[in-house]
Amino acid sequence: MCGIVAYVGNKDICPLLLEGLKRLEYRGYDSAGLCVGTKAGFYVKRAAGRISVLEAAIDDKMHGDKALVGNIGMAHTRWATHGPPTECNAHPHMDDQQRVALVHNGIIENFASLKQFLTEKGHHFSSETDTEVLAVLIGHFYQGDLAKAVQLALREVRGTYGLAAMAVSEPDTLVVARRGSPLIIGVGKDEYIVASDAAAIVEHTTQVVYLNDNEMAVIRPGGFKTMTTDDIPVTKAINEVEFSLQQIELGGYEHFMLKEIFEQPEAIANCLRGRVDLHEGRVVLGGIGAYSRDVVRARRIIITACGTAWHAGLVGEFLFEDLAKIPTEVEYASEFRYRNPIIEEGTMVLAISQSGETADTLAALREAKDRGALSLGIVNAVGSTIARETDAGIYLHVGPEIGVASTKAFCGQIVVESLLALSIARRKYMSQNVLNEFLQAIIKIPDQMRKVLEQSSSIRDVTAQYIHRENWLFLGRGYNYPVALEGALKLKEISYIHAEGLPAAEMKHGPIALINPGMPVVFVATRGSQYEKLLGNIQEVKARGGKIIAVASEGDDYIHRVADHVFTVPETIEPLQPLLTVLPLQLLAYHAAVLRNCNVDKPRNLAKSVTVE
Ligand code: M6R
């Protein structure tokens, strides 16, 4: 989605802003622009397409007063909503009197009525965007005090925003504000870097201030002030960002997705670190803290999430019902928020999100909280909005995920759900022996993952044989049914191949009609309670000429006789199988995308963090 970087300080601002934008590229965008305050006024440049196009358009040969040096500036990557991705619709937008510049993430829902109001007042517009309406509105209220004008304008606005604004006649002032779209202020030595994502900040400083909804800041070279958008002063704590620059660089890999797939053994070891006490035979979850009694007493769990996190939630449904014996439902956040959900006493809502900023998940969480649910976050991005708004939570600690296709977060989410289910179960029904067995199995997972990943090149070779097939099926049962869904999502989102994931038994209720000779059908077919039944489903596909690609347990000789291709995973207990079986499917999707020359890390139309509805 859209990205913001803004700077107040004394570094060479243009390269700094462009570098910041590049750090946000992974979030998805289709045009970009920047505004630098120079001695001769604002230098604004915008371009459709990649940041490199913007870079090429920037006239860095300007001299004298117009030289592209300045101590204040802001830049933006736009992901088109209102109007196509053209230069004219790209940010920054100036007001119609060229006094105020604005970059904005989010959506101004009442932009049409505001536009009409402003048109009647004699203002005019040059783009199709909702952002320009806000820029003109700020300009309309501007009387020499930018912060005041922003406050007055925001009073009229319905919708979401993370924004940064500059005024020509206040050349040392940057005003930023947020509601529903993240904004972080990096606090360096004599410099401030504001961004919608910490990835654009960490190379300058790890000290940050997270703005909450309806908060804003006025930043000048000598310092910054924070207040609500109603002008009530607020004191903000300075936090430390957990990740380093190295973690958000490619480190020799061709793509972030591949790096993140291969990072999983390490990432899962980090996720488990300090949480599994083998000596005492217990699970330690510090993030639950004061709420641990309420968590154990929960009578019903509602998991709410989107996309891959929703698939992890489906695995969670098995875990919480199987291990903790708590009735659990998994809800698409986008549906949950607009239903009239029943939240009884004893309901615990788990919001699962890698980014912690997904608009639908956040809205579902707020809905559940308003109705009295205890809320827990299972989040990767430390300090993100969901992490801050839940009553308690457990971070994934799998490190930043840059590739748009979520991989290591999925496994981290399952590990955290497992640990939470175990810690509840042990305080209710689970014997120490059963818990010990589970803990012994979970700590082996990182090494077992390494073994699975060794098959990457043979997965590539098999994928290459079917790369021209436009329809794939992914089937699994029990704990591996969500893995089948996840395998299909991975393939379609980065290689643009149509793929459907299903519980294997559902196939004969319709999708079996799709199977024709040569169609690739991926079965997640590890040994477990439903293995025999799954073999039956394999035969049904074979009988119709489908090609079977199986993910199976090591040592399963039989599967080699029925499947055309087999990738193996080491034996583990059934609830943990998804952590291994998903890996070949992630690699399959990755190789398919590379073989089809797709942009793996920035697939078309997609954004890393979906901060609009
Ligand atoms: O940041 P979140 O985990 O809340 O994101 C949820 C989905 O947008 C995300 O998982 C999406 O489906 C990914 N592109 C899947 O790879």
XYZ file of C-alpha atoms and ligand atoms in Angstrom:
629
model
C 0.000 0.000 0.000
C 1.026 3.655 0.035
C 4.176 4.687 1.849
C 5.357 7.915 3.459
C 8.883 9.088 4.264
C 9.534 12.598 5.538
C 12.666 14.179 6.934
C 13.732 17.138 9.022
C 17.486 17.379 9.600
C 20.699 18.259 7.861
C 21.504 15.323 5.594
C 21.429 15.421 1.789
C 17.694 15.124 1.591
C 16.911 13.934 -1.917
C 18.918 10.678 -1.859
C 17.691 10.110 1.681
C 14.031 10.367 0.677
C 14.546 8.147 -2.379
C 16.370 5.552 -0.308
C 13.535 5.646 2.212
C 10.986 5.098 -0.551
C 12.979 2.127 -1.819
C 12.788 0.593 1.634
C 9.008 0.823 1.339
C 8.824 -0.557 -2.197
C 7.971 -4.011 -0.907
C 4.649 -2.728 0.356
C 3.407 -2.291 -3.207
C 2.849 0.944 -5.155
C 2.360 2.216 -8.660
C 3.606 5.833 -8.626
C 5.830 7.993 -6.479
C 6.745 11.570 -5.727
C 8.571 13.915 -3.417
C 8.638 17.493 -2.177
C 11.806 19.196 -0.968
C 11.846 22.608 0.669
C 14.592 24.570 -1.127
C 15.635 28.175 -0.623
C 13.563 29.105 -3.670
C 10.439 27.283 -2.509
C 9.150 23.772 -2.961
C 10.670 21.362 -5.438
C 7.941 18.840 -6.289
C 8.446 15.910 -8.625
C 6.089 13.036 -9.309
C 6.161 10.056 -11.642
C 4.006 7.106 -12.608
C 5.690 3.741 -12.200
C 8.728 2.678 -10.206
C 10.877 4.838 -7.955
C 13.649 4.584 -10.541
C 11.403 6.579 -12.912
C 11.025 9.296 -10.294
C 14.759 9.220 -9.650
C 15.470 9.675 -13.356
C 13.015 12.578 -13.530
C 14.636 14.488 -10.708
C 16.713 17.338 -11.957
C 19.627 17.206 -9.559
C 21.627 19.665 -11.620
C 19.746 22.614 -10.199
C 21.989 25.267 -8.734
C 21.811 28.336 -6.514
C 18.607 28.893 -4.581
C 16.927 26.085 -6.454
C 19.608 23.525 -5.554
C 18.085 20.347 -4.258
C 19.395 20.804 -0.779
C 17.158 21.500 2.118
C 16.549 20.307 5.613
C 12.955 19.353 5.154
C 11.138 17.180 2.681
C 8.677 14.371 2.206
C 8.102 11.582 -0.270
C 5.398 9.078 -1.093
C 4.653 5.851 -2.897
C 1.044 5.643 -4.047
C -1.069 2.530 -4.515
C -3.918 3.783 -6.668
C -7.413 3.973 -5.204
C -9.038 7.188 -6.474
C -7.875 7.585 -10.066
C -5.324 5.615 -12.064
C -1.590 5.591 -11.324
C -0.609 8.682 -13.319
C 1.861 11.468 -12.604
C -1.026 13.835 -11.995
C -2.609 11.586 -9.345
C 0.706 10.839 -7.615
C 1.544 12.578 -4.330
C 2.565 15.129 -3.092
C -0.516 17.196 -3.859
C -0.451 20.951 -3.537
C -3.485 23.021 -2.658
C -4.850 25.137 -5.501
C -3.000 28.216 -4.235
C 0.320 26.343 -4.166
C 0.870 27.128 -0.501
C 0.574 23.689 1.090
C 1.892 20.264 0.037
C 0.520 16.969 1.293
C 1.324 13.259 1.161
C -1.348 10.933 2.460
C -1.991 7.233 3.079
C -5.550 6.031 3.655
C -8.888 7.060 2.213
C -10.904 10.253 2.670
C -14.379 8.720 2.605
C -16.306 11.999 2.318
C -14.022 13.417 -0.364
C -16.920 13.910 -2.796
C -18.926 16.178 -0.485
C -15.762 18.036 0.579
C -14.865 18.547 -3.082
C -18.297 19.961 -3.777
C -18.032 22.303 -0.785
C -14.586 23.501 -1.880
C -15.671 23.908 -5.505
C -18.555 26.097 -4.352
C -16.009 28.186 -2.463
C -14.129 28.722 -5.731
C -11.356 26.164 -5.349
C -10.288 23.984 -8.220
C -8.653 20.587 -8.621
C -6.225 18.995 -11.006
C -6.351 15.310 -10.045
C -8.934 12.624 -9.360
C -7.635 11.866 -5.897
C -9.199 12.150 -2.480
C -5.802 13.356 -1.223
C -5.873 16.499 -3.339
C -9.243 17.334 -1.780
C -7.611 17.191 1.633
C -4.681 19.313 0.416
C -7.081 21.949 -0.888
C -9.087 21.786 2.333
C -5.933 22.400 4.382
C -5.095 25.273 2.013
C -8.617 26.625 2.478
C -8.066 26.883 6.244
C -4.436 28.000 6.009
C -3.694 31.383 7.517
C 0.005 31.101 8.243
C -0.206 28.246 10.785
C 0.042 24.833 9.124
C -0.654 22.798 12.264
C -3.845 24.771 12.874
C -4.969 24.381 9.261
C -4.376 20.618 9.399
C -6.412 20.392 12.610
C -9.289 22.373 11.136
C -9.262 20.281 7.980
C -9.143 16.963 9.826
C -12.245 17.940 11.778
C -14.151 17.827 8.495
C -12.712 14.534 7.336
C -14.315 11.086 7.524
C -11.965 8.234 6.751
C -8.389 7.236 7.429
C -5.098 9.000 7.101
C -1.436 8.923 7.821
C -0.225 12.233 6.449
C 2.641 14.676 6.242
C 2.213 18.314 5.237
C 4.501 21.249 4.515
C 3.745 24.926 3.891
C 5.824 27.172 1.631
C 5.743 30.030 4.140
C 6.826 27.818 7.066
C 9.971 26.320 5.538
C 11.183 24.654 8.734
C 7.948 22.913 9.755
C 6.650 19.448 9.050
C 3.198 18.486 10.315
C 2.231 14.816 10.518
C -0.972 13.156 11.709
C -2.575 9.752 11.811
C -5.908 8.023 12.029
C -6.136 4.410 10.936
C -2.910 4.427 8.934
C 0.430 3.980 10.690
C 2.975 6.735 11.186
C 6.214 6.506 13.130
C 8.624 9.292 14.055
C 12.273 8.237 14.114
C 14.238 10.360 16.550
C 17.897 10.680 15.541
C 20.663 13.035 16.549
C 19.514 16.435 15.279
C 17.217 14.761 12.764
C 13.725 13.290 12.532
C 12.554 10.739 9.993
C 8.850 10.114 9.763
C 7.671 7.002 7.943
C 4.674 4.756 7.605
C 6.938 1.749 8.211
C 10.014 1.376 10.425
C 11.891 -0.170 7.468
C 12.498 3.365 6.165
C 13.786 4.544 9.538
C 16.171 1.907 10.907
C 19.197 2.921 8.898
C 19.037 6.348 10.575
C 17.882 5.537 14.070
C 16.274 2.796 16.127
C 14.595 5.262 18.518
C 10.993 5.788 17.526
C 7.732 7.320 18.632
C 4.534 5.591 17.515
C 1.691 7.987 16.852
C -1.738 6.720 17.885
C -4.965 7.424 16.070
C -6.045 11.072 16.265
C -2.563 12.201 17.206
C -0.289 14.544 15.319
C 3.167 16.074 15.606
C 4.752 19.349 14.612
C 8.396 18.729 13.788
C 11.085 21.391 13.391
C 14.894 21.125 13.269
C 15.194 21.771 17.014
C 12.581 19.275 18.226
C 9.015 18.114 17.938
C 5.720 18.457 19.791
C 2.957 15.887 19.894
C -0.717 16.587 20.447
C -4.120 15.213 19.561
C -5.744 16.472 16.407
C -7.960 18.480 18.791
C -4.794 20.229 19.986
C -4.489 18.616 23.416
C -0.769 18.066 24.174
C 0.312 14.410 24.566
C 3.578 13.070 25.900
C 4.926 10.165 23.917
C 7.405 7.502 25.004
C 10.437 6.773 22.844
C 10.650 3.082 21.899
C 13.438 0.965 20.461
C 12.824 -0.701 17.087
C 13.759 -4.360 17.333
C 15.077 -5.128 13.893
C 18.260 -4.159 12.112
C 19.079 -2.926 8.633
C 20.689 -6.260 7.770
C 17.383 -8.029 8.354
C 15.666 -5.977 5.696
C 18.327 -6.490 3.031
C 18.618 -9.359 0.567
C 21.834 -10.782 1.986
C 22.812 -12.625 -1.204
C 19.385 -14.056 -2.005
C 17.736 -13.249 -5.295
C 14.424 -12.394 -3.674
C 13.119 -11.576 -0.218
C 10.595 -14.385 -0.489
C 13.347 -16.967 -0.994
C 15.391 -15.438 1.814
C 12.393 -15.573 4.117
C 11.560 -19.169 3.183
C 15.118 -20.200 3.992
C 15.179 -18.100 7.159
C 12.384 -20.161 8.663
C 14.490 -22.588 10.725
C 16.194 -19.618 12.377
C 12.984 -17.610 12.588
C 11.125 -20.434 14.315
C 14.031 -20.978 16.702
C 13.748 -17.274 17.584
C 10.004 -17.560 17.980
C 10.487 -20.464 20.418
C 13.401 -18.883 22.271
C 12.678 -18.422 25.962
C 9.156 -19.769 25.560
C 9.779 -23.501 25.874
C 11.266 -24.573 29.178
C 12.169 -28.219 28.596
C 13.765 -28.563 31.989
C 10.637 -27.547 33.889
C 8.340 -28.866 31.184
C 6.393 -25.668 30.656
C 5.514 -22.926 28.225
C 6.441 -19.360 29.135
C 4.390 -16.619 27.475
C 5.343 -13.290 29.011
C 3.065 -11.273 26.728
C -0.091 -12.643 28.332
C 1.006 -11.391 31.748
C -1.852 -10.030 33.783
C -4.458 -11.666 31.542
C -3.323 -15.281 31.909
C -6.246 -16.235 34.201
C -8.810 -14.769 31.796
C -7.135 -16.553 28.915
C -7.329 -19.910 30.649
C -10.963 -19.272 31.579
C -11.988 -18.351 28.019
C -15.070 -20.316 27.021
C -14.937 -19.503 23.343
C -12.257 -18.269 20.957
C -12.844 -16.208 17.846
C -9.837 -15.908 15.575
C -9.985 -13.026 13.143
C -7.484 -12.384 10.353
C -7.039 -12.056 6.590
C -5.200 -14.008 3.898
C -2.328 -16.146 5.085
C -2.926 -15.133 8.698
C -6.485 -16.458 8.292
C -5.059 -19.784 7.128
C -2.842 -19.861 10.207
C -6.031 -19.164 12.158
C -7.616 -22.274 10.632
C -4.713 -24.334 11.960
C -5.325 -22.570 15.277
C -8.937 -23.764 15.277
C -7.675 -27.362 15.309
C -5.068 -26.562 17.964
C -7.381 -24.772 20.390
C -10.140 -27.346 20.062
C -7.805 -30.367 20.063
C -5.429 -29.318 22.806
C -7.172 -26.670 24.914
C -10.733 -27.969 24.312
C -12.096 -24.492 23.708
C -14.725 -24.050 20.966
C -13.053 -21.923 18.299
C -14.246 -20.140 15.180
C -12.149 -18.499 12.508
C -13.591 -15.395 10.909
C -12.523 -13.363 7.909
C -11.938 -9.992 9.534
C -13.628 -8.221 6.613
C -16.853 -10.170 7.229
C -16.737 -10.202 11.008
C -16.535 -6.423 11.271
C -19.771 -5.889 9.351
C -21.810 -8.680 10.912
C -23.561 -8.375 14.172
C -21.203 -10.750 15.969
C -22.322 -12.358 19.202
C -19.721 -11.858 21.900
C -20.754 -13.544 25.128
C -18.963 -13.377 28.433
C -15.840 -15.500 28.278
C -15.189 -14.819 24.578
C -11.570 -14.260 23.665
C -10.709 -12.758 20.301
C -7.363 -13.500 18.718
C -6.307 -11.018 16.053
C -3.595 -12.556 13.891
C -1.548 -10.312 11.647
C 2.001 -10.196 10.383
C 2.000 -6.430 9.857
C -0.283 -5.546 12.733
C -1.756 -2.869 10.460
C -4.289 -4.709 8.285
C -7.314 -2.424 8.223
C -9.954 -5.165 8.298
C -8.278 -7.069 11.123
C -7.903 -3.891 13.111
C -11.554 -2.988 12.593
C -12.678 -6.509 13.574
C -10.551 -6.301 16.693
C -12.096 -2.966 17.656
C -15.588 -4.338 17.029
C -14.889 -7.311 19.296
C -13.371 -5.118 22.001
C -16.345 -2.756 21.923
C -18.565 -5.748 22.550
C -16.567 -6.757 25.590
C -14.260 -9.493 24.318
C -10.857 -10.107 25.800
C -8.466 -9.408 22.954
C -5.115 -10.995 22.216
C -2.781 -10.145 19.361
C -0.585 -12.607 17.507
C 1.492 -10.096 15.615
C 4.923 -9.866 14.043
C 5.522 -6.111 13.709
C 6.498 -4.848 17.133
C 4.712 -1.664 18.145
C 2.149 -1.959 15.339
C -1.396 -0.760 15.860
C -2.946 -4.193 16.486
C -0.162 -5.018 18.925
C -0.866 -1.812 20.814
C -4.645 -2.064 20.784
C -5.020 -5.640 22.022
C -5.292 -6.290 25.760
C -2.283 -8.575 25.588
C -0.373 -10.449 22.953
C 2.415 -12.646 21.780
C 4.874 -11.428 19.199
C 6.111 -13.820 16.524
C 9.741 -12.659 16.684
C 10.406 -14.075 13.218
C 12.032 -10.864 12.025
C 10.729 -8.413 9.423
C 8.913 -9.966 6.485
C 9.472 -7.997 3.288
C 8.215 -10.294 0.504
C 4.551 -9.631 -0.228
C 3.900 -13.363 -0.029
C 3.795 -14.195 3.643
C 5.925 -17.231 4.517
C 7.807 -17.186 7.783
C 4.999 -15.296 9.495
C 2.630 -18.207 8.723
C 4.882 -20.654 10.550
C 5.468 -18.190 13.392
C 1.718 -17.750 13.798
C 1.211 -21.513 14.068
C 4.014 -21.858 16.601
C 2.533 -19.099 18.753
C -0.947 -20.607 18.529
C 0.506 -23.994 19.528
C 2.261 -22.523 22.552
C -0.840 -20.623 23.606
C -3.026 -23.713 23.210
C -0.527 -25.768 25.213
C -0.251 -23.261 28.018
C -4.048 -23.205 28.349
C -4.302 -26.990 28.003
C -1.733 -27.712 30.686
C -3.669 -25.589 33.172
C -6.819 -27.524 32.361
C -6.688 -31.057 30.976
C -3.286 -31.859 29.591
C -0.939 -34.183 31.468
C 2.700 -33.289 31.952
C 3.715 -36.259 29.799
C 1.638 -35.179 26.852
C 2.952 -31.627 27.183
C 6.544 -32.885 27.333
C 6.021 -34.944 24.215
C 4.679 -31.874 22.412
C 7.540 -29.660 23.563
C 10.113 -32.249 22.472
C 8.494 -32.300 19.054
C 8.307 -28.527 18.662
C 11.948 -27.864 19.441
C 12.958 -30.279 16.676
C 11.027 -28.282 14.088
C 13.828 -25.855 13.052
C 16.199 -28.720 12.160
C 13.434 -30.628 10.428
C 12.637 -27.529 8.387
C 16.244 -27.421 7.180
C 15.857 -30.948 5.801
C 12.718 -30.031 3.902
C 14.322 -26.940 2.404
C 17.147 -29.076 0.974
C 14.660 -30.259 -1.658
C 14.364 -26.819 -3.210
C 16.021 -27.723 -6.518
C 13.963 -30.893 -7.039
C 10.816 -28.885 -6.244
C 11.939 -26.447 -8.904
C 12.392 -29.242 -11.465
C 8.955 -30.685 -10.816
C 7.351 -27.237 -10.926
C 9.017 -26.610 -14.284
C 7.229 -29.641 -15.769
C 3.817 -28.113 -15.042
C 4.607 -24.450 -15.434
C 2.318 -23.986 -18.426
C -0.707 -25.439 -16.680
C -3.070 -22.615 -15.760
C -5.146 -24.523 -13.175
C -3.903 -26.285 -10.090
C -5.630 -27.920 -7.147
C -4.243 -28.181 -3.621
C -5.884 -30.715 -1.328
C -5.365 -31.713 2.273
C -7.324 -32.958 5.266
C -7.332 -32.173 8.985
C -4.395 -30.048 10.075
C -3.170 -30.035 6.486
C -6.360 -28.656 4.995
C -5.359 -25.038 5.830
C -1.937 -25.835 4.359
C -3.618 -26.750 1.058
C -5.417 -23.391 1.102
C -2.163 -21.623 1.835
C -0.345 -23.471 -0.985
C -3.001 -22.344 -3.465
C -2.893 -18.732 -2.243
C 0.905 -18.638 -2.531
C 0.826 -19.944 -6.092
C -1.848 -17.584 -7.341
C -0.592 -14.422 -5.698
C 2.934 -14.523 -7.050
C 2.742 -16.558 -10.274
C -0.787 -15.560 -11.381
C -1.693 -19.212 -11.958
C -5.233 -20.062 -10.983
C -5.166 -22.398 -8.002
C -7.802 -23.647 -5.636
C -7.194 -25.063 -2.171
C -9.765 -27.402 -0.642
C -10.334 -29.948 2.062
C -9.658 -33.089 0.011
C -13.051 -34.691 0.624
C -14.855 -31.632 -0.731
C -13.379 -32.282 -4.154
C -16.054 -34.791 -5.093
C -18.794 -32.256 -4.333
C -17.935 -30.191 -7.393
C -14.289 -29.353 -8.087
C -13.612 -32.898 -9.321
C -15.267 -31.758 -12.536
C -12.199 -29.589 -13.173
C -9.801 -32.502 -13.314
C -8.603 -33.337 -16.776
C -5.607 -35.337 -17.995
C -2.352 -33.754 -16.918
C -3.836 -31.322 -14.401
C -1.429 -30.879 -11.470
C -3.052 -31.741 -8.141
C -0.981 -31.222 -5.017
C -1.880 -33.441 -2.066
C -0.623 -32.729 1.418
C -0.504 -36.406 2.280
C 1.516 -36.935 5.426
C 0.837 -39.904 7.689
C -1.771 -39.137 10.310
C -5.348 -39.793 11.317
C -6.757 -39.147 7.832
C -3.976 -40.614 5.731
C -5.935 -43.621 4.420
C -8.879 -41.476 3.432
C -6.571 -39.121 1.606
C -5.127 -42.036 -0.373
C -8.679 -42.655 -1.570
C -8.898 -39.039 -2.765
C -5.596 -39.470 -4.611
C -7.030 -42.463 -6.459
C -10.061 -40.403 -7.476
C -7.783 -37.834 -9.123
C -5.542 -40.458 -10.729
C -8.555 -42.195 -12.246
C -9.299 -38.964 -14.115
C -5.788 -38.460 -15.422
C -4.685 -35.811 -12.905
C -0.991 -35.636 -12.043
C -0.279 -36.172 -8.369
C 2.323 -34.089 -6.566
C 2.430 -35.316 -2.974
C 3.953 -33.860 0.151
C 4.437 -37.007 2.225
C 6.128 -38.358 5.322
C 9.694 -39.589 5.087
C 9.798 -43.372 4.814
C 6.349 -43.658 3.232
C 7.136 -46.049 0.379
C 3.556 -46.560 -0.659
C 3.010 -42.948 -1.680
C 5.780 -43.257 -4.285
C 3.688 -45.884 -6.038
C 0.609 -43.716 -6.376
C 2.035 -40.207 -6.790
C 3.851 -38.858 -9.836
C 6.162 -36.729 -7.668
C 6.869 -36.812 -3.959
C 8.449 -34.246 -1.621
C 9.086 -35.529 1.857
C 8.926 -34.068 5.349
C 10.319 -35.624 8.530
C 7.911 -37.259 10.980
C 6.416 -35.037 13.633
C 3.212 -35.065 15.648
C 0.122 -34.269 13.616
C -0.590 -30.780 15.053
C 2.880 -29.632 14.022
C 2.841 -31.072 10.518
C 1.736 -27.780 8.887
C 5.064 -26.234 9.916
C 6.821 -28.700 7.637
C 4.268 -29.449 4.937
C 3.845 -25.797 4.009
C 7.520 -25.424 3.073
C 7.448 -27.410 -0.217
C 4.340 -25.446 -1.204
C 6.051 -22.117 -0.535
C 9.010 -23.260 -2.637
C 6.735 -24.529 -5.392
C 5.037 -21.131 -5.611
C 8.364 -19.317 -5.520
C 9.880 -21.395 -8.323
C 6.724 -21.119 -10.407
C 6.856 -17.329 -10.157
C 10.534 -17.212 -11.116
C 9.980 -19.632 -14.016
C 7.171 -17.408 -15.283
C 9.295 -14.266 -14.925
C 6.951 -12.752 -12.382
C 8.012 -10.084 -9.938
C 8.201 -12.368 -6.912
C 8.505 -9.790 -4.169
C 6.165 -7.238 -5.683
C 3.363 -9.124 -7.379
C 0.975 -7.104 -9.480
C -1.936 -5.371 -7.729
C -0.821 -6.560 -4.297
C 0.471 -4.731 -1.273
C 2.341 -6.087 1.710
C 0.159 -4.477 4.248
C -3.442 -3.803 3.295
C -4.264 -0.669 5.224
C -7.450 0.177 3.338
C -10.743 -1.693 3.387
O -0.210 -8.343 7.738
P -1.311 -9.355 7.800
O -0.832 -10.695 8.261
O -2.505 -8.899 8.558
O -1.762 -9.542 6.278
C -2.868 -10.332 5.960
C -2.912 -10.600 4.479
O -3.040 -9.398 3.771
C -1.667 -11.339 3.995
O -1.480 -12.535 4.662
C -1.780 -11.629 2.486
O -2.795 -12.545 2.232
C -0.451 -12.131 1.947
N -0.182 -11.515 0.687
C -0.415 -13.593 1.742
O 0.817 -14.036 1.279
